[in-house]
PDB file of C-alpha atoms in Angstrom:
ATOM      1  CA  ALA O  22      29.959-112.146-161.670  1.00 81.00           C
ATOM      2  CA  VAL O  23      31.324-112.588-158.155  1.00 89.00           C
ATOM      3  CA  GLN O  24      29.132-112.320-155.061  1.00 93.00           C
ATOM      4  CA  LEU O  25      30.436-112.130-151.497  1.00 95.00           C
ATOM      5  CA  VAL O  26      28.242-113.157-148.567  1.00 96.00           C
ATOM      6  CA  GLU O  27      29.640-112.451-145.119  1.00 97.00           C
ATOM      7  CA  SER O  28      28.562-113.359-141.613  1.00 97.00           C
ATOM      8  CA  GLY O  29      29.849-113.767-138.079  1.00 97.00           C
ATOM      9  CA  GLY O  30      29.526-110.324-136.553  1.00 97.00           C
ATOM     10  CA  GLY O  31      28.178-109.747-133.076  1.00 98.00           C
ATOM     11  CA  SER O  32      28.670-108.069-129.721  1.00 98.00           C
ATOM     12  CA  VAL O  33      31.484-109.040-127.373  1.00 98.00           C
ATOM     13  CA  GLN O  34      33.258-107.642-124.361  1.00 98.00           C
ATOM     14  CA  ALA O  35      36.761-106.260-124.642  1.00 98.00           C
ATOM     15  CA  GLY O  36      39.249-109.097-124.777  1.00 98.00           C
ATOM     16  CA  GLY O  37      36.834-111.444-126.505  1.00 98.00           C
ATOM     17  CA  SER O  38      37.001-113.116-129.904  1.00 98.00           C
ATOM     18  CA  LEU O  39      34.946-113.328-133.092  1.00 98.00           C
ATOM     19  CA  THR O  40      35.443-114.998-136.457  1.00 98.00           C
ATOM     20  CA  LEU O  41      34.002-113.441-139.602  1.00 98.00           C
ATOM     21  CA  SER O  42      33.289-115.514-142.708  1.00 98.00           C
ATOM     22  CA  CYS O  43      32.968-114.495-146.350  1.00 97.00           C
ATOM     23  CA  VAL O  44      31.663-117.000-148.894  1.00 95.00           C
ATOM     24  CA  VAL O  45      32.749-116.346-152.468  1.00 93.00           C
ATOM     25  CA  ASN O  46      30.133-117.305-155.060  1.00 93.00           C
ATOM     26  CA  GLY O  47      30.280-117.200-158.838  1.00 86.00           C
ATOM     27  CA  TYR O  48      34.026-117.612-159.203  1.00 71.00           C
ATOM     28  CA  SER O  49      35.863-120.765-160.233  1.00 62.00           C
ATOM     29  CA  SER O  50      39.142-119.462-161.608  1.00 66.00           C
ATOM     30  CA  GLU O  51      42.402-118.580-159.891  1.00 68.00           C
ATOM     31  CA  PRO O  52      42.200-117.214-156.325  1.00 76.00           C
ATOM     32  CA  LEU O  53      41.267-113.561-156.003  1.00 86.00           C
ATOM     33  CA  TYR O  54      43.018-110.765-154.170  1.00 92.00           C
ATOM     34  CA  MET O  55      40.860-110.328-151.065  1.00 94.00           C
ATOM     35  CA  GLY O  56      40.686-108.193-147.978  1.00 96.00           C
ATOM     36  CA  TRP O  57      38.752-107.225-144.882  1.00 98.00           C
ATOM     37  CA  LEU O  58      37.923-103.568-144.327  1.00 98.00           C
ATOM     38  CA  ARG O  59      35.997-101.714-141.649  1.00 98.00           C
ATOM     39  CA  ARG O  60      33.933 -98.543-141.460  1.00 96.00           C
ATOM     40  CA  SER O  61      32.521 -96.551-138.547  1.00 94.00           C
ATOM     41  CA  PRO O  62      30.679 -93.215-138.446  1.00 88.00           C
ATOM     42  CA  GLY O  63      32.936 -90.224-138.894  1.00 86.00           C
ATOM     43  CA  LYS O  64      35.998 -92.261-139.773  1.00 89.00           C
ATOM     44  CA  GLU O  65      37.718 -93.189-143.002  1.00 90.00           C
ATOM     45  CA  SER O  66      37.429 -96.720-144.266  1.00 94.00           C
ATOM     46  CA  GLU O  67      40.351 -98.777-143.015  1.00 97.00           C
ATOM     47  CA  GLY O  68      41.923-101.854-144.519  1.00 98.00           C
ATOM     48  CA  VAL O  69      42.339-104.451-141.782  1.00 98.00           C
ATOM     49  CA  ALA O  70      43.825-107.469-143.523  1.00 98.00           C
ATOM     50  CA  ALA O  71      44.500-108.613-147.059  1.00 97.00           C
ATOM     51  CA  THR O  72      45.661-111.705-148.903  1.00 95.00           C
ATOM     52  CA  ASP O  73      46.827-111.880-152.492  1.00 92.00           C
ATOM     53  CA  HIS O  74      46.324-114.584-155.104  1.00 86.00           C
ATOM     54  CA  ARG O  75      49.450-116.381-153.873  1.00 88.00           C
ATOM     55  CA  GLY O  76      48.188-116.559-150.280  1.00 89.00           C
ATOM     56  CA  ARG O  77      50.506-113.942-148.841  1.00 94.00           C
ATOM     57  CA  VAL O  78      48.980-111.777-146.096  1.00 97.00           C
ATOM     58  CA  ASP O  79      49.255-108.232-144.770  1.00 98.00           C
ATOM     59  CA  TYR O  80      47.739-106.482-141.722  1.00 98.00           C
ATOM     60  CA  VAL O  81      47.243-102.963-140.512  1.00 98.00           C
ATOM     61  CA  GLU O  82      49.511-102.304-137.524  1.00 98.00           C
ATOM     62  CA  SER O  83      46.649-101.839-135.062  1.00 97.00           C
ATOM     63  CA  VAL O  84      45.519-105.473-135.445  1.00 98.00           C
ATOM     64  CA  GLN O  85      48.849-107.240-135.886  1.00 98.00           C
ATOM     65  CA  GLY O  86      49.148-110.089-133.428  1.00 98.00           C
ATOM     66  CA  ARG O  87      45.397-110.062-132.771  1.00 98.00           C
ATOM     67  CA  PHE O  88      43.702-110.753-136.140  1.00 98.00           C
ATOM     68  CA  THR O  89      44.347-113.528-138.645  1.00 98.00           C
ATOM     69  CA  ILE O  90      43.109-113.675-142.235  1.00 98.00           C
ATOM     70  CA  SER O  91      42.819-117.107-143.818  1.00 96.00           C
ATOM     71  CA  LYS O  92      41.171-118.964-146.702  1.00 91.00           C
ATOM     72  CA  ASP O  93      39.557-122.358-147.038  1.00 90.00           C
ATOM     73  CA  ASN O  94      39.798-122.932-150.768  1.00 83.00           C
ATOM     74  CA  ALA O  95      37.687-126.098-150.672  1.00 86.00           C
ATOM     75  CA  LYS O  96      34.812-124.089-149.173  1.00 90.00           C
ATOM     76  CA  ASN O  97      35.492-120.918-151.185  1.00 90.00           C
ATOM     77  CA  THR O  98      35.477-119.018-147.908  1.00 94.00           C
ATOM     78  CA  LEU O  99      37.584-116.221-146.473  1.00 95.00           C
ATOM     79  CA  TYR O 100      37.874-115.776-142.700  1.00 98.00           C
ATOM     80  CA  LEU O 101      38.948-113.098-140.279  1.00 98.00           C
ATOM     81  CA  HIS O 102      39.716-114.499-136.834  1.00 98.00           C
ATOM     82  CA  MET O 103      39.768-111.669-134.305  1.00 98.00           C
ATOM     83  CA  THR O 104      41.102-112.026-130.767  1.00 98.00           C
ATOM     84  CA  ARG O 105      41.727-109.652-127.876  1.00 98.00           C
ATOM     85  CA  LEU O 106      39.124-107.300-129.278  1.00 98.00           C
ATOM     86  CA  LYS O 107      39.143-103.665-128.205  1.00 98.00           C
ATOM     87  CA  PRO O 108      36.357-101.043-128.185  1.00 97.00           C
ATOM     88  CA  GLU O 109      38.133 -99.231-131.012  1.00 96.00           C
ATOM     89  CA  ASP O 110      37.604-102.327-133.180  1.00 97.00           C
ATOM     90  CA  THR O 111      33.874-101.528-133.209  1.00 97.00           C
ATOM     91  CA  ALA O 112      32.823-101.057-136.843  1.00 98.00           C
ATOM     92  CA  THR O 113      31.000-102.572-139.762  1.00 98.00           C
ATOM     93  CA  TYR O 114      33.331-105.090-141.362  1.00 98.00           C
ATOM     94  CA  TYR O 115      33.305-105.811-145.093  1.00 98.00           C
ATOM     95  CA  CYS O 116      35.024-108.455-147.129  1.00 97.00           C
ATOM     96  CA  ALA O 117      36.111-107.396-150.583  1.00 96.00           C
ATOM     97  CA  ALA O 118      37.716-108.941-153.647  1.00 94.00           C
ATOM     98  CA  ASP O 119      39.415-107.901-156.816  1.00 91.00           C
ATOM     99  CA  HIS O 120      40.694-109.706-159.870  1.00 84.00           C
ATOM    100  CA  GLY O 121      44.090-109.521-161.407  1.00 71.00           C
ATOM    101  CA  SER O 122      47.555-109.671-159.941  1.00 77.00           C
ATOM    102  CA  ARG O 123      48.211-106.649-157.728  1.00 84.00           C
ATOM    103  CA  ALA O 124      50.924-105.990-155.190  1.00 90.00           C
ATOM    104  CA  LEU O 125      50.006-107.020-151.654  1.00 94.00           C
ATOM    105  CA  TRP O 126      49.109-104.015-149.518  1.00 94.00           C
ATOM    106  CA  VAL O 127      46.465-103.795-146.808  1.00 95.00           C
ATOM    107  CA  GLY O 128      46.074-100.077-147.514  1.00 94.00           C
ATOM    108  CA  TYR O 129      44.000-100.720-150.645  1.00 89.00           C
ATOM    109  CA  VAL O 130      40.499 -99.613-149.627  1.00 89.00           C
ATOM    110  CA  ALA O 131      38.356 -98.102-152.376  1.00 84.00           C
ATOM    111  CA  ASP O 132      39.413 -99.913-155.538  1.00 88.00           C
ATOM    112  CA  TYR O 133      38.021-103.406-154.933  1.00 93.00           C
ATOM    113  CA  ALA O 134      35.652-104.715-157.596  1.00 92.00           C
ATOM    114  CA  TYR O 135      33.410-106.795-155.299  1.00 94.00           C
ATOM    115  CA  TRP O 136      32.048-106.184-151.792  1.00 95.00           C
ATOM    116  CA  GLY O 137      30.180-108.118-149.165  1.00 97.00           C
ATOM    117  CA  GLN O 138      27.114-106.657-147.486  1.00 97.00           C
ATOM    118  CA  GLY O 139      28.868-105.907-144.202  1.00 97.00           C
ATOM    119  CA  THR O 140      28.606-107.368-140.723  1.00 98.00           C
ATOM    120  CA  GLN O 141      28.560-105.380-137.489  1.00 98.00           C
ATOM    121  CA  VAL O 142      31.151-105.919-134.773  1.00 98.00           C
ATOM    122  CA  THR O 143      30.563-104.191-131.444  1.00 98.00           C
ATOM    123  CA  VAL O 144      33.090-104.392-128.614  1.00 98.00           C
ATOM    124  CA  SER O 145      32.085-103.097-125.193  1.00 97.00           C
ATOM    125  CA  SER O 146      34.475-101.960-122.494  1.00 94.00           C
TER     126      SER O 146
END
């Protein structure tokens, strides 16, 4: 079984930065397909960033140029580095993972096999 433990959320002013971390436990095979997604009340879940088993990356247009997804394979950790944060980025952020070789697309939201517990990001104006 795979367990994801995420951290790094907090409260920042608009224009600030945060880095989220997601530690992957219980997996020692080939790299997983992984992503960061966010949820806020009254809104659909939104894929923010994704990376496939080859290390390729994809971003939703609203965060392009501001967010960076990366992996530290030695630490089995996924990161989301967020800069120039905006109030509309306020949400609960989740890391997620799936096994198998799928096409890279940040729009995958509901069909991940494994989920982190979520971490809150609040951006004030």
